[in-house]
């Protein structure tokens, strides 16, 4: 689950992160067999839960997941993928699915590194795009908007084409 600051954008009410958490709880509710783990990332990645059959506990942790809880700003999906692959490798999984819930990746170079890593495994990559292609500004705690160095509001957009291409290049799925 992407917890970068762009997930605070409110192109989905009340925010992308809230939509992602609802979707995550929906996915967890549908799990009736197999093990599930949860990794979050922003400027670095963290394992919230290792692989477990206990989706109820994972679901109980979801409300506390917000971009403010990760210690480093940024977006490092490759770090998250390494952790997810490591969780599956640790249990010697013969099959596995990795669901990325994100509003974007940095571009072709990042996409290529992630594609290279997933292609070295037997795991399937599923990508769920969160956000809209129009984007929305990121509201700050003082009621204003996050601004870039020039003073313009930061308006992150969903790069659907890049995410879809990324999923396709790994023989995965995009939603």
PDB file of C-alpha atoms in Angstrom:
ATOM      1  CA  UNK A   1       0.000   0.000   0.000  1.00  0.00           C
ATOM      2  CA  UNK A   2       1.407   3.338  -1.129  1.00  0.00           C
ATOM      3  CA  UNK A   3       1.493   5.830   1.764  1.00  0.00           C
ATOM      4  CA  UNK A   4       3.315   8.646  -0.011  1.00  0.00           C
ATOM      5  CA  UNK A   5       1.987  12.182   0.495  1.00  0.00           C
ATOM      6  CA  UNK A   6       0.245  12.085  -2.889  1.00  0.00           C
ATOM      7  CA  UNK A   7      -2.205   9.637  -1.337  1.00  0.00           C
ATOM      8  CA  UNK A   8      -3.633  12.594   0.639  1.00  0.00           C
ATOM      9  CA  UNK A   9      -4.971  14.059  -2.651  1.00  0.00           C
ATOM     10  CA  UNK A  10      -8.740  14.350  -2.479  1.00  0.00           C
ATOM     11  CA  UNK A  11      -9.773  13.390  -6.008  1.00  0.00           C
ATOM     12  CA  UNK A  12     -11.627  10.556  -4.243  1.00  0.00           C
ATOM     13  CA  UNK A  13     -13.589  11.787  -1.238  1.00  0.00           C
ATOM     14  CA  UNK A  14     -12.259  12.207   1.328  1.00  0.00           C
ATOM     15  CA  UNK A  15      -8.825  11.142  -0.033  1.00  0.00           C
ATOM     16  CA  UNK A  16      -6.975   8.553  -2.084  1.00  0.00           C
ATOM     17  CA  UNK A  17      -5.649   6.893   1.052  1.00  0.00           C
ATOM     18  CA  UNK A  18      -9.185   6.487   2.398  1.00  0.00           C
ATOM     19  CA  UNK A  19     -10.316   4.900  -0.878  1.00  0.00           C
ATOM     20  CA  UNK A  20      -7.275   2.603  -0.843  1.00  0.00           C
ATOM     21  CA  UNK A  21      -8.039   1.529   2.723  1.00  0.00           C
ATOM     22  CA  UNK A  22     -11.661   0.756   1.810  1.00  0.00           C
ATOM     23  CA  UNK A  23     -10.488  -1.286  -1.168  1.00  0.00           C
ATOM     24  CA  UNK A  24      -7.909  -3.072   0.989  1.00  0.00           C
ATOM     25  CA  UNK A  25     -10.564  -4.019   3.544  1.00  0.00           C
ATOM     26  CA  UNK A  26     -12.750  -5.300   0.663  1.00  0.00           C
ATOM     27  CA  UNK A  27      -9.884  -7.453  -0.647  1.00  0.00           C
ATOM     28  CA  UNK A  28      -9.199  -8.797   2.831  1.00  0.00           C
ATOM     29  CA  UNK A  29     -12.882  -9.660   3.327  1.00  0.00           C
ATOM     30  CA  UNK A  30     -12.809 -11.734   0.130  1.00  0.00           C
ATOM     31  CA  UNK A  31      -9.781 -13.778   1.227  1.00  0.00           C
ATOM     32  CA  UNK A  32     -10.979 -17.211   2.295  1.00  0.00           C
ATOM     33  CA  UNK A  33      -7.770 -19.187   1.928  1.00  0.00           C
ATOM     34  CA  UNK A  34      -4.042 -18.668   1.708  1.00  0.00           C
ATOM     35  CA  UNK A  35      -1.815 -16.328   3.581  1.00  0.00           C
ATOM     36  CA  UNK A  36      -1.798 -12.548   3.346  1.00  0.00           C
ATOM     37  CA  UNK A  37       0.780  -9.996   4.424  1.00  0.00           C
ATOM     38  CA  UNK A  38       0.822  -6.225   4.337  1.00  0.00           C
ATOM     39  CA  UNK A  39       3.661  -3.920   3.314  1.00  0.00           C
ATOM     40  CA  UNK A  40       3.399  -0.124   3.221  1.00  0.00           C
ATOM     41  CA  UNK A  41       5.802   2.329   1.659  1.00  0.00           C
ATOM     42  CA  UNK A  42       6.663   5.947   1.112  1.00  0.00           C
ATOM     43  CA  UNK A  43      10.348   6.975   1.305  1.00  0.00           C
ATOM     44  CA  UNK A  44      11.085   3.449   2.524  1.00  0.00           C
ATOM     45  CA  UNK A  45       9.061   0.282   3.005  1.00  0.00           C
ATOM     46  CA  UNK A  46       7.811  -1.441   6.145  1.00  0.00           C
ATOM     47  CA  UNK A  47       6.178  -4.775   6.865  1.00  0.00           C
ATOM     48  CA  UNK A  48       2.947  -4.168   8.760  1.00  0.00           C
ATOM     49  CA  UNK A  49       2.197  -7.891   9.022  1.00  0.00           C
ATOM     50  CA  UNK A  50       4.107 -10.929   7.834  1.00  0.00           C
ATOM     51  CA  UNK A  51       2.206 -13.594   5.925  1.00  0.00           C
ATOM     52  CA  UNK A  52      -0.670 -14.853   8.037  1.00  0.00           C
ATOM     53  CA  UNK A  53      -4.085 -16.511   7.768  1.00  0.00           C
ATOM     54  CA  UNK A  54      -5.429 -13.831  10.128  1.00  0.00           C
ATOM     55  CA  UNK A  55      -6.963 -11.267   7.762  1.00  0.00           C
ATOM     56  CA  UNK A  56      -9.150  -9.982  10.617  1.00  0.00           C
ATOM     57  CA  UNK A  57      -6.067  -8.650  12.403  1.00  0.00           C
ATOM     58  CA  UNK A  58      -4.709  -7.111   9.196  1.00  0.00           C
ATOM     59  CA  UNK A  59      -8.079  -5.447   8.610  1.00  0.00           C
ATOM     60  CA  UNK A  60      -8.042  -4.071  12.164  1.00  0.00           C
ATOM     61  CA  UNK A  61      -4.699  -2.369  11.433  1.00  0.00           C
ATOM     62  CA  UNK A  62      -5.888  -0.695   8.221  1.00  0.00           C
ATOM     63  CA  UNK A  63      -7.525   2.396   9.823  1.00  0.00           C
ATOM     64  CA  UNK A  64      -4.175   3.440  11.337  1.00  0.00           C
ATOM     65  CA  UNK A  65      -2.406   3.489   7.958  1.00  0.00           C
ATOM     66  CA  UNK A  66      -1.884   7.084   6.856  1.00  0.00           C
ATOM     67  CA  UNK A  67       0.999   8.843   5.126  1.00  0.00           C
ATOM     68  CA  UNK A  68       1.891  10.620   8.383  1.00  0.00           C
ATOM     69  CA  UNK A  69       2.975   7.354  10.043  1.00  0.00           C
ATOM     70  CA  UNK A  70       5.863   6.541   7.681  1.00  0.00           C
ATOM     71  CA  UNK A  71       9.180   8.046   8.779  1.00  0.00           C
ATOM     72  CA  UNK A  72      10.539   9.081   5.354  1.00  0.00           C
ATOM     73  CA  UNK A  73       8.819  11.134   2.673  1.00  0.00           C
ATOM     74  CA  UNK A  74       9.034   9.955  -0.904  1.00  0.00           C
ATOM     75  CA  UNK A  75       7.921   6.976  -2.940  1.00  0.00           C
ATOM     76  CA  UNK A  76       9.986   3.799  -3.077  1.00  0.00           C
ATOM     77  CA  UNK A  77       7.818   1.047  -4.589  1.00  0.00           C
ATOM     78  CA  UNK A  78      10.899  -1.034  -5.387  1.00  0.00           C
ATOM     79  CA  UNK A  79      11.654  -1.272  -1.652  1.00  0.00           C
ATOM     80  CA  UNK A  80       8.084  -2.423  -1.050  1.00  0.00           C
ATOM     81  CA  UNK A  81       8.336  -5.045  -3.760  1.00  0.00           C
ATOM     82  CA  UNK A  82      11.584  -6.355  -2.297  1.00  0.00           C
ATOM     83  CA  UNK A  83       9.882  -6.736   1.096  1.00  0.00           C
ATOM     84  CA  UNK A  84       6.842  -8.440  -0.440  1.00  0.00           C
ATOM     85  CA  UNK A  85       9.000 -10.852  -2.444  1.00  0.00           C
ATOM     86  CA  UNK A  86      11.028 -11.520   0.717  1.00  0.00           C
ATOM     87  CA  UNK A  87       7.874 -12.388   2.671  1.00  0.00           C
ATOM     88  CA  UNK A  88       6.882 -14.914   0.017  1.00  0.00           C
ATOM     89  CA  UNK A  89      10.409 -16.295  -0.299  1.00  0.00           C
ATOM     90  CA  UNK A  90      10.686 -16.688   3.490  1.00  0.00           C
ATOM     91  CA  UNK A  91       7.808 -19.158   3.477  1.00  0.00           C
ATOM     92  CA  UNK A  92       9.123 -20.812   0.319  1.00  0.00           C
ATOM     93  CA  UNK A  93       5.949 -19.957  -1.583  1.00  0.00           C
ATOM     94  CA  UNK A  94       5.612 -21.700  -4.915  1.00  0.00           C
ATOM     95  CA  UNK A  95       2.982 -19.206  -6.036  1.00  0.00           C
ATOM     96  CA  UNK A  96       2.052 -15.794  -4.866  1.00  0.00           C
ATOM     97  CA  UNK A  97       0.311 -12.596  -5.823  1.00  0.00           C
ATOM     98  CA  UNK A  98       1.550  -9.150  -4.958  1.00  0.00           C
ATOM     99  CA  UNK A  99      -1.084  -6.410  -5.047  1.00  0.00           C
ATOM    100  CA  UNK A 100       0.295  -2.897  -5.429  1.00  0.00           C
ATOM    101  CA  UNK A 101      -2.193  -0.217  -4.416  1.00  0.00           C
ATOM    102  CA  UNK A 102      -0.691   3.037  -5.651  1.00  0.00           C
ATOM    103  CA  UNK A 103      -1.344   6.291  -7.441  1.00  0.00           C
ATOM    104  CA  UNK A 104       1.863   6.036  -9.452  1.00  0.00           C
ATOM    105  CA  UNK A 105       5.494   5.186  -9.853  1.00  0.00           C
ATOM    106  CA  UNK A 106       8.323   7.544 -10.730  1.00  0.00           C
ATOM    107  CA  UNK A 107       8.566   6.601 -14.397  1.00  0.00           C
ATOM    108  CA  UNK A 108      10.142   4.188 -16.832  1.00  0.00           C
ATOM    109  CA  UNK A 109      13.381   3.626 -14.901  1.00  0.00           C
ATOM    110  CA  UNK A 110      11.530   2.704 -11.711  1.00  0.00           C
ATOM    111  CA  UNK A 111       9.051   0.615 -13.682  1.00  0.00           C
ATOM    112  CA  UNK A 112      11.940  -1.225 -15.363  1.00  0.00           C
ATOM    113  CA  UNK A 113      13.673  -2.034 -12.054  1.00  0.00           C
ATOM    114  CA  UNK A 114      10.416  -3.336 -10.608  1.00  0.00           C
ATOM    115  CA  UNK A 115       9.679  -5.334 -13.759  1.00  0.00           C
ATOM    116  CA  UNK A 116      13.157  -6.863 -13.639  1.00  0.00           C
ATOM    117  CA  UNK A 117      12.719  -7.872  -9.994  1.00  0.00           C
ATOM    118  CA  UNK A 118       9.270  -9.431 -10.432  1.00  0.00           C
ATOM    119  CA  UNK A 119      10.393 -11.280 -13.581  1.00  0.00           C
ATOM    120  CA  UNK A 120      13.022 -13.089 -11.467  1.00  0.00           C
ATOM    121  CA  UNK A 121      10.193 -14.664  -9.429  1.00  0.00           C
ATOM    122  CA  UNK A 122       7.175 -16.867 -10.059  1.00  0.00           C
ATOM    123  CA  UNK A 123       4.925 -14.311  -8.405  1.00  0.00           C
ATOM    124  CA  UNK A 124       2.096 -12.447 -10.103  1.00  0.00           C
ATOM    125  CA  UNK A 125       1.901  -8.657  -9.928  1.00  0.00           C
ATOM    126  CA  UNK A 126      -1.514  -7.047  -9.568  1.00  0.00           C
ATOM    127  CA  UNK A 127      -1.715  -3.257  -9.737  1.00  0.00           C
ATOM    128  CA  UNK A 128      -4.637  -1.204  -8.447  1.00  0.00           C
ATOM    129  CA  UNK A 129      -4.488   2.427  -9.503  1.00  0.00           C
ATOM    130  CA  UNK A 130      -5.780   4.847  -6.883  1.00  0.00           C
ATOM    131  CA  UNK A 131      -6.696   8.354  -7.985  1.00  0.00           C
ATOM    132  CA  UNK A 132      -7.818  10.099 -11.152  1.00  0.00           C
ATOM    133  CA  UNK A 133      -5.953  11.214 -14.223  1.00  0.00           C
ATOM    134  CA  UNK A 134      -7.095  14.789 -13.486  1.00  0.00           C
ATOM    135  CA  UNK A 135      -5.596  14.641 -10.001  1.00  0.00           C
ATOM    136  CA  UNK A 136      -6.250  16.940  -7.086  1.00  0.00           C
ATOM    137  CA  UNK A 137      -4.211  19.101  -4.714  1.00  0.00           C
ATOM    138  CA  UNK A 138      -2.959  17.783  -1.385  1.00  0.00           C
ATOM    139  CA  UNK A 139      -4.556  19.539   1.577  1.00  0.00           C
ATOM    140  CA  UNK A 140      -2.266  20.382   4.497  1.00  0.00           C
ATOM    141  CA  UNK A 141      -3.181  20.389   8.193  1.00  0.00           C
ATOM    142  CA  UNK A 142      -3.552  24.192   8.187  1.00  0.00           C
ATOM    143  CA  UNK A 143      -6.283  24.044   5.516  1.00  0.00           C
ATOM    144  CA  UNK A 144      -4.003  25.126   2.683  1.00  0.00           C
ATOM    145  CA  UNK A 145      -2.423  23.038  -0.041  1.00  0.00           C
ATOM    146  CA  UNK A 146       0.998  21.456  -0.386  1.00  0.00           C
ATOM    147  CA  UNK A 147       3.095  23.624  -2.703  1.00  0.00           C
ATOM    148  CA  UNK A 148       6.207  23.001  -4.760  1.00  0.00           C
ATOM    149  CA  UNK A 149       9.390  25.109  -4.706  1.00  0.00           C
ATOM    150  CA  UNK A 150       7.831  27.709  -7.033  1.00  0.00           C
ATOM    151  CA  UNK A 151       4.756  28.097  -4.828  1.00  0.00           C
ATOM    152  CA  UNK A 152       2.364  26.260  -7.153  1.00  0.00           C
ATOM    153  CA  UNK A 153       0.007  23.709  -5.625  1.00  0.00           C
ATOM    154  CA  UNK A 154       1.193  20.101  -5.981  1.00  0.00           C
ATOM    155  CA  UNK A 155      -1.439  18.217  -7.997  1.00  0.00           C
ATOM    156  CA  UNK A 156      -0.544  14.514  -8.261  1.00  0.00           C
ATOM    157  CA  UNK A 157      -2.283  12.649 -11.048  1.00  0.00           C
ATOM    158  CA  UNK A 158      -2.835   8.952 -11.648  1.00  0.00           C
ATOM    159  CA  UNK A 159      -0.607   7.784 -14.487  1.00  0.00           C
ATOM    160  CA  UNK A 160      -2.935   4.999 -15.543  1.00  0.00           C
ATOM    161  CA  UNK A 161      -1.039   4.237 -18.769  1.00  0.00           C
ATOM    162  CA  UNK A 162       2.263   3.694 -16.956  1.00  0.00           C
ATOM    163  CA  UNK A 163       0.670   1.500 -14.290  1.00  0.00           C
ATOM    164  CA  UNK A 164      -1.231  -0.518 -16.875  1.00  0.00           C
ATOM    165  CA  UNK A 165       1.904  -0.970 -18.983  1.00  0.00           C
ATOM    166  CA  UNK A 166       3.801  -2.016 -15.868  1.00  0.00           C
ATOM    167  CA  UNK A 167       1.228  -4.692 -15.030  1.00  0.00           C
ATOM    168  CA  UNK A 168       1.128  -5.916 -18.635  1.00  0.00           C
ATOM    169  CA  UNK A 169       4.928  -6.160 -18.920  1.00  0.00           C
ATOM    170  CA  UNK A 170       4.971  -8.498 -15.925  1.00  0.00           C
ATOM    171  CA  UNK A 171       2.027 -10.571 -17.197  1.00  0.00           C
ATOM    172  CA  UNK A 172       0.040  -9.158 -14.318  1.00  0.00           C
ATOM    173  CA  UNK A 173      -3.289  -7.363 -14.122  1.00  0.00           C
ATOM    174  CA  UNK A 174      -4.274  -3.702 -13.738  1.00  0.00           C
ATOM    175  CA  UNK A 175      -7.472  -2.395 -12.196  1.00  0.00           C
TER     176      UNK A 175
END
